[in-house]
PDB file of C-alpha atoms in Angstrom:
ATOM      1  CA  UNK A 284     106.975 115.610 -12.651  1.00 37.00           C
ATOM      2  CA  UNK A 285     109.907 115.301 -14.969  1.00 34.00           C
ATOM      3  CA  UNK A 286     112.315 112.810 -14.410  1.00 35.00           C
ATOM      4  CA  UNK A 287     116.166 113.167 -16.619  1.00 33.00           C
ATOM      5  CA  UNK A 288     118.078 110.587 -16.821  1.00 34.00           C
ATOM      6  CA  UNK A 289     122.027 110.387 -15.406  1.00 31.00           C
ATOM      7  CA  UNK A 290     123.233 111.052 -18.671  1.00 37.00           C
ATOM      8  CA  UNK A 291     120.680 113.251 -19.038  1.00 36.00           C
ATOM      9  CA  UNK A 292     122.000 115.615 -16.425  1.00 33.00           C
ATOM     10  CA  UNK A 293     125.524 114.877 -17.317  1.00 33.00           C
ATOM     11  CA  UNK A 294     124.570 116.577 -20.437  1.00 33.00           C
ATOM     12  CA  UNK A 295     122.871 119.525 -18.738  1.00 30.00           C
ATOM     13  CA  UNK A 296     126.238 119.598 -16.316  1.00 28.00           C
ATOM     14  CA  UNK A 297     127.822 120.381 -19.336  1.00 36.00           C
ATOM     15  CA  UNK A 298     126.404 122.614 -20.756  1.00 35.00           C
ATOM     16  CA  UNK A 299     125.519 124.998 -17.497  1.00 39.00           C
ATOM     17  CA  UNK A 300     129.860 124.742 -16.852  1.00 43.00           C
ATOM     18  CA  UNK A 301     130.030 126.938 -20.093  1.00 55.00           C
ATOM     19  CA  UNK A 302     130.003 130.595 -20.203  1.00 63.00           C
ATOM     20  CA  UNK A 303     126.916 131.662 -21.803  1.00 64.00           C
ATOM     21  CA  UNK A 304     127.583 135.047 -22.676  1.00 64.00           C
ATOM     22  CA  UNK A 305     131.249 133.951 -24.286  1.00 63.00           C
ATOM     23  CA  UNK A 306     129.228 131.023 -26.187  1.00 56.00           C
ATOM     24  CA  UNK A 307     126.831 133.331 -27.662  1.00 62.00           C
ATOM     25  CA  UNK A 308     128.677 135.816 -28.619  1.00 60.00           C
ATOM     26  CA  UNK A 309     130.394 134.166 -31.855  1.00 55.00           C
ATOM     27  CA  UNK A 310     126.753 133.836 -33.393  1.00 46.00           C
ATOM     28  CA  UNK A 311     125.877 137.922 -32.628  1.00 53.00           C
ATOM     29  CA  UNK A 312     123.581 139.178 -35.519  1.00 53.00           C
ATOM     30  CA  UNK A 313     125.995 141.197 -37.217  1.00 50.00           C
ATOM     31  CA  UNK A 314     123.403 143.568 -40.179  1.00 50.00           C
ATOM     32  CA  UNK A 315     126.076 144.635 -42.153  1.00 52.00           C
ATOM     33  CA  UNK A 316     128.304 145.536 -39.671  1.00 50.00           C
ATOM     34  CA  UNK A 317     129.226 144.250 -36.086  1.00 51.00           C
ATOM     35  CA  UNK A 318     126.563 144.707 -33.105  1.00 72.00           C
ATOM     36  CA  UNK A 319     128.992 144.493 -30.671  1.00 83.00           C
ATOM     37  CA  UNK A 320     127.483 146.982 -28.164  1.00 86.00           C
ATOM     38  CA  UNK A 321     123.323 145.663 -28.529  1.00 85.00           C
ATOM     39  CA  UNK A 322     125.050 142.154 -27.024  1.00 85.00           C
ATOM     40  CA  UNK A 323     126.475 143.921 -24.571  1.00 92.00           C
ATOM     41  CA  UNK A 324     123.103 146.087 -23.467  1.00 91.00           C
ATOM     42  CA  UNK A 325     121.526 142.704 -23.660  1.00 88.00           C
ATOM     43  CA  UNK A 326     123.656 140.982 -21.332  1.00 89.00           C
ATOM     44  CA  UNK A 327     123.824 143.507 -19.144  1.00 95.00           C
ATOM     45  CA  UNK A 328     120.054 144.304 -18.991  1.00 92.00           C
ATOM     46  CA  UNK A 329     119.791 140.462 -18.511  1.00 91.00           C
ATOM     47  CA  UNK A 330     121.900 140.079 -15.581  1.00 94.00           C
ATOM     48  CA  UNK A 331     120.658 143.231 -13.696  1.00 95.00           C
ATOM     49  CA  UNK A 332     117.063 141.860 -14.236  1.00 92.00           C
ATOM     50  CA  UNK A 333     117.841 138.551 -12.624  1.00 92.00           C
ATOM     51  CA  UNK A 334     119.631 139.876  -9.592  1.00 95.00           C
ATOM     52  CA  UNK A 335     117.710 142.628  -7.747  1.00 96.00           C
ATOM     53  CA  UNK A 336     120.802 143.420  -5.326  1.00 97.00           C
ATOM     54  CA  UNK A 337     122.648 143.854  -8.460  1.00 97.00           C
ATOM     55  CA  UNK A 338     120.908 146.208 -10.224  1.00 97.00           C
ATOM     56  CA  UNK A 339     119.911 148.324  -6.752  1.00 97.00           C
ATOM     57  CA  UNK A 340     124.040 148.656  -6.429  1.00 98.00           C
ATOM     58  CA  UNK A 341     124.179 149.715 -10.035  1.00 98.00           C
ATOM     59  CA  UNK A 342     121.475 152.360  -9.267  1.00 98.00           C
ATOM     60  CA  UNK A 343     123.326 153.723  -6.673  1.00 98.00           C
ATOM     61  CA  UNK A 344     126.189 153.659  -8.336  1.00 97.00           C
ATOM     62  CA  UNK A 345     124.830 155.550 -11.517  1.00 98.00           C
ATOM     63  CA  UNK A 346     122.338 158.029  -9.329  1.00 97.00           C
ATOM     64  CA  UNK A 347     125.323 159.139  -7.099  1.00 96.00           C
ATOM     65  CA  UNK A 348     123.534 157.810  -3.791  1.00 96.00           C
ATOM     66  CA  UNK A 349     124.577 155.282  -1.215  1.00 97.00           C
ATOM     67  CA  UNK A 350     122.426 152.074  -1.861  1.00 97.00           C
ATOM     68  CA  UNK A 351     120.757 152.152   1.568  1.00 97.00           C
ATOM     69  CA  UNK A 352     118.641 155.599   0.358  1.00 97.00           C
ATOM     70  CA  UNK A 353     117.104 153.251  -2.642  1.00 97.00           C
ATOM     71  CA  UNK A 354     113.573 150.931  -2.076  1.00 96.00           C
ATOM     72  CA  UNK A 355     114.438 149.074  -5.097  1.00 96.00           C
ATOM     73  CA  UNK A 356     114.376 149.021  -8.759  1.00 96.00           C
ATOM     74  CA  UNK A 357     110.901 147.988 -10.570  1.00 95.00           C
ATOM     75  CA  UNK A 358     112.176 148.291 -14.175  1.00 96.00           C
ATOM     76  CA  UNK A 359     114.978 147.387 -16.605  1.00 95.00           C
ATOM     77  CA  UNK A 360     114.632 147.634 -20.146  1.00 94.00           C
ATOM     78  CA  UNK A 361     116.230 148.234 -23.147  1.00 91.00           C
ATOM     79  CA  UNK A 362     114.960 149.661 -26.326  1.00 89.00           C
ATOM     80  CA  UNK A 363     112.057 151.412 -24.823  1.00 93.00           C
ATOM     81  CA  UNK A 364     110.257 153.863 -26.991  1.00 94.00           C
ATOM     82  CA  UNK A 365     110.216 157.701 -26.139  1.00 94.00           C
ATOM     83  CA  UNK A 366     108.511 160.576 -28.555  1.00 91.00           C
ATOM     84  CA  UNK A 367     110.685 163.277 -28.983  1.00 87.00           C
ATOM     85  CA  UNK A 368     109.787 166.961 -30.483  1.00 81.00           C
ATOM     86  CA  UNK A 369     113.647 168.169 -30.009  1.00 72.00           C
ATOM     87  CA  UNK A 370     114.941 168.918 -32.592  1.00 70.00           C
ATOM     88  CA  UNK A 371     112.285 167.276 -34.618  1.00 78.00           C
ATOM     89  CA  UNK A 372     109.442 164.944 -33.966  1.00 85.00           C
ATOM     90  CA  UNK A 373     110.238 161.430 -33.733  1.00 89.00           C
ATOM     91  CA  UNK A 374     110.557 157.842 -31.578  1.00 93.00           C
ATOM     92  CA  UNK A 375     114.090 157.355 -30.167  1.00 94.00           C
ATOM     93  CA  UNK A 376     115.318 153.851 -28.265  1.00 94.00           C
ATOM     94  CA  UNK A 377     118.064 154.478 -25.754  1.00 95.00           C
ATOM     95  CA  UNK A 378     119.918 151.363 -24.936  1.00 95.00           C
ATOM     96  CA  UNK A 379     118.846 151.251 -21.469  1.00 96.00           C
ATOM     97  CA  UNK A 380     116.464 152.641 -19.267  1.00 97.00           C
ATOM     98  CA  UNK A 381     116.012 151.461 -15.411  1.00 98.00           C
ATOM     99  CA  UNK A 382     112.922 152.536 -12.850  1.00 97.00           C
ATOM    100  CA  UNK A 383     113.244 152.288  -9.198  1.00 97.00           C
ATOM    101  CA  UNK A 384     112.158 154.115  -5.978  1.00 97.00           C
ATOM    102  CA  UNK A 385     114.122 155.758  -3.064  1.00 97.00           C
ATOM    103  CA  UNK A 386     112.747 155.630   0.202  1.00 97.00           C
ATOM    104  CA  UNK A 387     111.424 158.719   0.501  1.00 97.00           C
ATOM    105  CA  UNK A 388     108.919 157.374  -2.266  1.00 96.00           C
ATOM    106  CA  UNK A 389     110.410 159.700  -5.169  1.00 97.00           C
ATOM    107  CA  UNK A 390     110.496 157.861  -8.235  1.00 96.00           C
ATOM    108  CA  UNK A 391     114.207 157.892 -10.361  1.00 97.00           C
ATOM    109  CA  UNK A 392     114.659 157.303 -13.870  1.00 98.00           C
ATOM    110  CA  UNK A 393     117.900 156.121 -15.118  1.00 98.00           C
ATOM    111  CA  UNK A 394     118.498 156.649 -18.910  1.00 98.00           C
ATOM    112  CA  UNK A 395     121.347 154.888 -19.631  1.00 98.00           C
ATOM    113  CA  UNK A 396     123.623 155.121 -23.852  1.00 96.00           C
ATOM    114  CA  UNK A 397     126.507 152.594 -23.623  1.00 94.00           C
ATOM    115  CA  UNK A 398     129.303 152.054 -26.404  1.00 94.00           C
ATOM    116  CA  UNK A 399     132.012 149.144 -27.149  1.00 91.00           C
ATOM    117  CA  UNK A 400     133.858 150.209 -29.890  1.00 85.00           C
ATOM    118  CA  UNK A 401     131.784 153.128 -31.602  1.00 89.00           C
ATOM    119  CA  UNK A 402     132.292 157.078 -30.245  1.00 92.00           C
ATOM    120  CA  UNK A 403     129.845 159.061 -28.263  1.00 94.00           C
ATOM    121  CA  UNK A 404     127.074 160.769 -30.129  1.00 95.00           C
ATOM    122  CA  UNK A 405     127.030 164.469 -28.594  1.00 95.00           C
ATOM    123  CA  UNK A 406     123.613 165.053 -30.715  1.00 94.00           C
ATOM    124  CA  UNK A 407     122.173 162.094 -29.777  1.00 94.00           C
ATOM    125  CA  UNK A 408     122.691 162.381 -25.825  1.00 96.00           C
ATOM    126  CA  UNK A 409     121.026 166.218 -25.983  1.00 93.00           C
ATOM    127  CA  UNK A 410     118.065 164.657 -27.237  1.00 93.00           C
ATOM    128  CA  UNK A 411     118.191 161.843 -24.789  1.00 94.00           C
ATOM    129  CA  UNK A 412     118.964 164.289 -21.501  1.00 91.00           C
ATOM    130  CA  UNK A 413     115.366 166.420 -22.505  1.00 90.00           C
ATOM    131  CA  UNK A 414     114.055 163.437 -22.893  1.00 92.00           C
ATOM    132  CA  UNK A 415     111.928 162.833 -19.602  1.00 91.00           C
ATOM    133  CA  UNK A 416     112.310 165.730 -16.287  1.00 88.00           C
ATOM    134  CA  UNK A 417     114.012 164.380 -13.471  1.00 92.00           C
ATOM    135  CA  UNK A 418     115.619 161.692 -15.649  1.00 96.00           C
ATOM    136  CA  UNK A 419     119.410 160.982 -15.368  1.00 97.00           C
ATOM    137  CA  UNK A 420     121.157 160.441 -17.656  1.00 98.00           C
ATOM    138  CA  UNK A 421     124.506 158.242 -17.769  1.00 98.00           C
ATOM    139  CA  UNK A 422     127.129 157.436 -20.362  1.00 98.00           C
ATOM    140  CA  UNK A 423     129.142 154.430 -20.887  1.00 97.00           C
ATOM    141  CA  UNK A 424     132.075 153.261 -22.620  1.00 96.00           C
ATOM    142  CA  UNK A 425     135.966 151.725 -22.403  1.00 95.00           C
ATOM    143  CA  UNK A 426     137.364 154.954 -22.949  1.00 92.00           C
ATOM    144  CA  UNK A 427     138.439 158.245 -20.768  1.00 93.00           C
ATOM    145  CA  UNK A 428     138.701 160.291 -23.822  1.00 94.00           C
ATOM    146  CA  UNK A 429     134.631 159.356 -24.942  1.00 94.00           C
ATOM    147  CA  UNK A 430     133.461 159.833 -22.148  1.00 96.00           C
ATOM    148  CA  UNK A 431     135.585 163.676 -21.566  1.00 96.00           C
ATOM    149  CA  UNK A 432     133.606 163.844 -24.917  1.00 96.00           C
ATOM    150  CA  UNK A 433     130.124 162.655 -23.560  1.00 97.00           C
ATOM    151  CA  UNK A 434     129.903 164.224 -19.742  1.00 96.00           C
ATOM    152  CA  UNK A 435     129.113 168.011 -20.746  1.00 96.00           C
ATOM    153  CA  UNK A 436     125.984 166.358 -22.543  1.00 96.00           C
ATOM    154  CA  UNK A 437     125.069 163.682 -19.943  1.00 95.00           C
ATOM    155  CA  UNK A 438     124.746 163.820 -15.877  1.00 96.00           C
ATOM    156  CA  UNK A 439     127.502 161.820 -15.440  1.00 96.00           C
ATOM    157  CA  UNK A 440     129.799 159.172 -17.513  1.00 97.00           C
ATOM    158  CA  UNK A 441     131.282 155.776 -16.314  1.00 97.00           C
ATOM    159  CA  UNK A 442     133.642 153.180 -17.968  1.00 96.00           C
ATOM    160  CA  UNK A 443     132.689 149.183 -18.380  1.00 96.00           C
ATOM    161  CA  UNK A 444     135.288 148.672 -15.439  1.00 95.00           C
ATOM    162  CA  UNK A 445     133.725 150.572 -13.117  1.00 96.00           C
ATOM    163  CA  UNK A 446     130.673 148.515 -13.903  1.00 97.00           C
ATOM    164  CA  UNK A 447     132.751 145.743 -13.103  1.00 96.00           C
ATOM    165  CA  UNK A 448     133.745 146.824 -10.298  1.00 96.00           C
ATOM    166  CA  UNK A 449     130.074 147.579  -9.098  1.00 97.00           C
ATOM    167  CA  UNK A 450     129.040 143.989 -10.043  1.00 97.00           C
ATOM    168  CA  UNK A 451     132.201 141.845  -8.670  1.00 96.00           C
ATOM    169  CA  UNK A 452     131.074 141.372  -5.290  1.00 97.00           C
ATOM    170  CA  UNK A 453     127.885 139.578  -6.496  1.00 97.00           C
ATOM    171  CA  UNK A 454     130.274 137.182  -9.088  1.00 95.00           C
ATOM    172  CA  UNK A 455     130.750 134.485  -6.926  1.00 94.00           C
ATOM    173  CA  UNK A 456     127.429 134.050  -5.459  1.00 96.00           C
ATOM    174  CA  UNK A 457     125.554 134.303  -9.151  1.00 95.00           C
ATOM    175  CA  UNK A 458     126.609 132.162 -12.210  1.00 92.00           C
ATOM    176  CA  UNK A 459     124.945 134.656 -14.727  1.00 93.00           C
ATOM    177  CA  UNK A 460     126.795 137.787 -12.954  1.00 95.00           C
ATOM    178  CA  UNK A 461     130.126 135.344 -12.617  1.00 94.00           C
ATOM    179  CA  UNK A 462     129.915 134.377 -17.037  1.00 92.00           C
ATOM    180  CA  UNK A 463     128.896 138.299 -17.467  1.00 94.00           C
ATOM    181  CA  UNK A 464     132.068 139.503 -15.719  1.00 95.00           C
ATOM    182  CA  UNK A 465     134.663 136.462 -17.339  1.00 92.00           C
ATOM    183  CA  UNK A 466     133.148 138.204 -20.425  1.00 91.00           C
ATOM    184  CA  UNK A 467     133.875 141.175 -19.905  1.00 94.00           C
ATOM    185  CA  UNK A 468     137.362 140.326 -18.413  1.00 93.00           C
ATOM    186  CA  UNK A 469     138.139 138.161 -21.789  1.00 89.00           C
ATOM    187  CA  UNK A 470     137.161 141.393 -23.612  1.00 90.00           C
ATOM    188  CA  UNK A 471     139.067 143.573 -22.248  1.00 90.00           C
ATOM    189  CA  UNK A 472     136.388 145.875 -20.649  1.00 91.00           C
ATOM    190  CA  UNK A 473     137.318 145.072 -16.746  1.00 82.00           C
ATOM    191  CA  UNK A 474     140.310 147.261 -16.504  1.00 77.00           C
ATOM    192  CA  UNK A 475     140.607 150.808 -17.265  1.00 73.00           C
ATOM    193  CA  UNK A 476     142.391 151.585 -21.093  1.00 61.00           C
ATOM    194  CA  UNK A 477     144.181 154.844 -19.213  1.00 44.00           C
ATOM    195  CA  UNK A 478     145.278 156.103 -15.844  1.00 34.00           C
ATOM    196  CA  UNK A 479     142.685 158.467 -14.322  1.00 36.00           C
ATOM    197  CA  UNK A 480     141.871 160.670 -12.002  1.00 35.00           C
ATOM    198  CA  UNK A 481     139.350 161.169  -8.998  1.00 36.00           C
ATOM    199  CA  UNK A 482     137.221 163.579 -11.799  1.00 39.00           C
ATOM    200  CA  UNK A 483     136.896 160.286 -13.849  1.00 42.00           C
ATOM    201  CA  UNK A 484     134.869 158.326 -12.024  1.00 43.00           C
ATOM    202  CA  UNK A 485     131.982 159.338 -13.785  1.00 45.00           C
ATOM    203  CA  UNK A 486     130.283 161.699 -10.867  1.00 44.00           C
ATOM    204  CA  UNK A 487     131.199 165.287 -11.005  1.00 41.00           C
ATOM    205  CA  UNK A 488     132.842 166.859  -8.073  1.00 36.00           C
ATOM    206  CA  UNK A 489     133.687 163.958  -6.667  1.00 39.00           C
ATOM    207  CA  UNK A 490     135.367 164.289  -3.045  1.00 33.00           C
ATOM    208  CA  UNK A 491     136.125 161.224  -2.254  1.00 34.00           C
ATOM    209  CA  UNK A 492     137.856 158.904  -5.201  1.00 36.00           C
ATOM    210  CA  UNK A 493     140.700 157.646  -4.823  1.00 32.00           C
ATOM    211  CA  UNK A 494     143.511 159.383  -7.601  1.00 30.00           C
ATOM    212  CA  UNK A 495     145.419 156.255  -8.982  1.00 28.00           C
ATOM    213  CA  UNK A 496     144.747 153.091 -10.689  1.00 31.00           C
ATOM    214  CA  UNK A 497     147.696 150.362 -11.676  1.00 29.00           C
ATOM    215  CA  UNK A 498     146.733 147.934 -14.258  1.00 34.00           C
ATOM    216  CA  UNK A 499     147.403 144.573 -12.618  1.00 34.00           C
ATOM    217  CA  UNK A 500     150.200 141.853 -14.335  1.00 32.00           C
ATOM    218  CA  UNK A 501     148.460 138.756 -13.790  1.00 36.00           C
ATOM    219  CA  UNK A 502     144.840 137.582 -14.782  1.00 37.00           C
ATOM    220  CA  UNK A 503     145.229 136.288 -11.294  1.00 37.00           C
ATOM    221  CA  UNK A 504     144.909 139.795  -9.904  1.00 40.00           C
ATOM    222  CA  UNK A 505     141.449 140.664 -11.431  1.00 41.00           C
ATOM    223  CA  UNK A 506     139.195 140.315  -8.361  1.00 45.00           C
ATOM    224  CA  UNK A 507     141.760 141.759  -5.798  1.00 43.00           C
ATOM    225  CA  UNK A 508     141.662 144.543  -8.456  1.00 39.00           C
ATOM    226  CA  UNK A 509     138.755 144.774  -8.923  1.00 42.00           C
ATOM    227  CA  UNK A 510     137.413 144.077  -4.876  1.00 43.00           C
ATOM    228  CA  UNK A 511     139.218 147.785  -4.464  1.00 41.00           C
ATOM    229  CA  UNK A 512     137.789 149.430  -7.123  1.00 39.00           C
ATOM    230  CA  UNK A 513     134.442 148.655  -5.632  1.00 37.00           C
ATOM    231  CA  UNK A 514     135.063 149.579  -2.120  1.00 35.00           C
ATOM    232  CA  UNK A 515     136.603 153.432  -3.784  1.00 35.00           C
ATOM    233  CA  UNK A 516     134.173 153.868  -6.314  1.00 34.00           C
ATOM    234  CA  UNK A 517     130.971 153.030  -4.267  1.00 32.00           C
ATOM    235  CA  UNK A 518     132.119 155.921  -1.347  1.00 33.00           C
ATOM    236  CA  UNK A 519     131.281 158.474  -4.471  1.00 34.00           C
ATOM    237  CA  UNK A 520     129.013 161.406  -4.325  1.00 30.00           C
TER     238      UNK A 520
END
């Protein structure tokens, strides 16, 4: 049995108030240039592997499906190997990759190439999308115009807000999903760069999205905001 100290645990107090993801983002490995998006993927992978709920709701949300037609999800990874022979032979890493099970027993695999501040690479998702049958394959970034530029190669595209939207109802309840959405809020990846349309919410022939989205004024409107988004975006199909 361990036993800390009071001043101790005041120290630990302090440290656990601080955002995490915002602390360790200043000392990102940079290798020549800046690795923006692998920081991202990691702190995103991180987050949906410590909250199961989470990552069921981003399943859904990627796969199309309401969340009550999922078991669960078994796997999250990033950087996982896959042997290609198209075009030519070789090893490719997509960012993320996530396993799970619907109910009917069927097995889904979510194949998932994310960007910050880079473009989409139309070569690179063709490869990805043969890379496994039955795979899906999903596409994100901050930007409308990538991801117009992305969706004829992938199954369907999303922008980091929508994410956020998907993970805001679990903020409050869990610190790491809380520090991963102030992160992304401090970034500027919670709200949407351009107005949109129902076709851009990253499922194709979508019936049922809302057509509109108003940037809030005030920081203070973020989780109204972003409350909505969640309750639109998850009725898609």
């Amino acid at each position: 049995m361990v036993e800390h100290s009071l001043e101790g645990n005041a120290k630990l107090l302090a440290i656990s108030d601080r955002n995490i993801f915002k602390a360790l983002f200043a000392y990102r490995l940079r290798e020549g240039k800046t690795s923006k998006e692998n920081y991202l993927t990691s702190w995103f992978v991180y987050v949906l592997r410590h909250n199961v709920d989470a990552a069921i709701a981003i399943a859904a949300r990627f796969l199309g499906t309401p969340i009550e037609e999922l078991r669960g999800v078994a796997e999250v990874e990033t950087q996982s190997p896959f042997r290609t022979e198209v075009p030519n032979q070789a090893t490719v890493y997509p960012d993320i990759t996530i396993r799970g099970q619907y109910r009917t027993g069927e097995r889904f695999l979510i194949i998932v190439e994310n960007k910050w501040d880079s473009n989409a690479n139309t070569g690179q998702l063709k490869t990805y999308r043969q890379l496994e049958q039955g795979s899906r394959l999903v596409f994100i970034s901050p930007s409308a115009a990538q991801n117009a530029l992305a969706l004829p190669c992938c199954d369907s595209v999303f922008r980091w807000d929508q994410v956020f939207a998907v993970l805001t109802p679990f903020g409050d309840a869990d610190q790491n999903v809380g520090s991963f959405l102030e992160f992304l809020n401090e970034q500027g990846l919670w709200s949407p760069r351009t107005s949109f349309t129902g076709s851009d919410c990253g499922v194709r022939a979508c019936r049922t999205c809302s057509p509109v989205l108003l940037r809030p004024c005030r920081p203070s409107d973020l989780r109204a905001v972003a409350l909505g988004l969640s309750a639109r975006w998850f009725g898609c199909s």
